[in-house]
Amino acid sequence: MVGTGMTREKLQKMAEVARVGGVRRTHKAARKTTSGEDSKLQQNLKKLGVSQIADIEEVNLIMEDGTVIHFSNPRVQASIQSNTYVVSGNSETKNISDMLPNIIDQLGAESMPQLQELKEKIQGAEKAEEKTEEQ
């Protein structure tokens, strides 16, 4: 026991909590990274016959509540036979009004209510501004 830093008290304390096979460890195993999930996902996508589509600069997913999920330079994969599209990369969630002049040609008929609301808000803001200028 000389030079190991163990005292008689420490050994007795360890003996009290010891079980058959030794002292119970309190150390937890380190978690593995999500690379396993990534590889499983890629394997399943290969089974679907997904192939990468090159030269796509941006992807905008327009939601019903007027927000846009915007991907810049994403990695896009598609399988037309299984109707599967995969968009991966860094995304930003923006309001449709922040993106408007650039995405007007991407909007369809289902986005008309959001555009009408936005138009009314802008007109209301202009009228309020005119009233404050008159006073």
XYZ file of N, CA and C in Angstrom, residues 28-73:
138
model
N -19.795 5.993 -17.604
C -20.725 5.620 -18.661
C -19.982 5.553 -19.983
N -20.418 4.661 -20.830
C -19.783 4.517 -22.146
C -20.100 5.737 -22.996
N -19.153 6.166 -23.783
C -19.345 7.314 -24.664
C -20.326 6.954 -25.770
N -21.172 7.910 -26.132
C -22.145 7.689 -27.200
C -21.463 7.701 -28.552
N -21.936 6.860 -29.426
C -21.412 6.853 -30.777
C -22.034 8.013 -31.551
N -21.345 8.485 -32.547
C -21.865 9.580 -33.356
C -22.991 9.078 -34.244
N -23.671 9.993 -34.898
C -24.815 9.631 -35.734
C -24.394 9.159 -37.118
N -23.126 8.903 -37.323
C -22.678 8.437 -38.636
C -23.320 7.096 -38.988
N -23.643 6.315 -37.981
C -24.326 5.055 -38.231
C -25.702 5.279 -38.822
N -26.408 6.280 -38.315
C -27.723 6.606 -38.850
C -27.601 7.114 -40.281
N -26.563 7.919 -40.528
C -26.336 8.444 -41.873
C -26.098 7.321 -42.870
N -25.270 6.373 -42.483
C -24.966 5.277 -43.413
C -26.208 4.415 -43.648
N -27.019 4.205 -42.627
C -28.259 3.439 -42.798
C -29.207 4.165 -43.745
N -29.289 5.482 -43.581
C -30.146 6.279 -44.457
C -29.662 6.181 -45.901
N -28.366 6.309 -46.110
C -27.814 6.223 -47.464
C -28.053 4.839 -48.071
N -27.955 3.783 -47.262
C -28.222 2.428 -47.770
C -29.674 2.298 -48.222
N -30.598 2.839 -47.414
C -32.013 2.762 -47.783
C -32.313 3.594 -49.018
N -31.646 4.729 -49.151
C -31.847 5.552 -50.341
C -31.314 4.848 -51.590
N -30.209 4.118 -51.437
C -29.675 3.351 -52.577
C -30.665 2.287 -53.021
N -31.349 1.655 -52.061
C -32.344 0.632 -52.392
C -33.479 1.226 -53.217
N -33.804 2.500 -52.955
C -34.865 3.164 -53.704
C -34.403 3.633 -55.084
N -33.123 3.563 -55.332
C -32.601 3.979 -56.626
C -32.450 5.492 -56.744
N -32.098 6.136 -55.657
C -31.954 7.591 -55.640
C -30.629 7.976 -56.272
N -30.665 8.973 -57.148
C -29.425 9.468 -57.754
C -29.324 10.973 -57.516
N -28.100 11.460 -57.479
C -27.869 12.870 -57.170
C -28.154 13.735 -58.391
N -28.747 14.901 -58.132
C -29.015 15.882 -59.171
C -28.041 17.027 -58.953
N -27.268 17.347 -59.974
C -26.225 18.369 -59.843
C -26.742 19.745 -60.266
N -25.959 20.768 -59.945
C -26.178 22.155 -60.378
C -27.482 22.772 -59.876
N -27.875 22.463 -58.664
C -29.029 23.138 -58.055
C -28.484 24.140 -57.045
N -28.796 25.411 -57.270
C -28.236 26.480 -56.440
C -29.023 26.715 -55.162
N -30.360 26.587 -55.224
C -31.163 26.807 -54.030
C -32.451 26.010 -54.100
N -32.984 25.710 -52.918
C -34.270 25.037 -52.793
C -35.075 25.806 -51.764
N -36.328 26.132 -52.097
C -37.227 26.828 -51.175
C -38.446 25.955 -50.946
N -38.710 25.600 -49.695
C -39.915 24.870 -49.329
C -40.870 25.877 -48.699
N -41.965 26.167 -49.373
C -42.908 27.174 -48.914
C -43.998 26.477 -48.116
N -44.109 26.855 -46.844
C -45.064 26.220 -45.938
C -46.399 26.959 -45.981
N -47.445 26.327 -45.455
C -48.781 26.918 -45.473
C -48.895 28.143 -44.580
N -48.077 28.229 -43.528
C -48.176 29.349 -42.595
C -47.394 30.577 -43.045
N -46.836 30.557 -44.256
C -46.148 31.727 -44.782
C -44.657 31.756 -44.500
N -44.108 30.675 -43.992
C -42.663 30.619 -43.783
C -42.025 29.857 -44.940
N -40.747 30.111 -45.151
C -40.005 29.470 -46.233
C -38.770 28.812 -45.633
N -38.570 27.540 -45.940
C -37.338 26.860 -45.542
C -36.418 26.952 -46.756
N -35.335 27.689 -46.589
C -34.442 28.025 -47.697
C -33.120 27.263 -47.561
N -32.750 26.531 -48.605
C -31.479 25.813 -48.666
C -30.610 26.487 -49.720
N -29.377 26.884 -49.354
C -28.423 27.423 -50.318
C -27.429 26.329 -50.675
N -27.232 26.109 -51.948
C -26.330 25.064 -52.461
C -26.559 23.713 -51.779
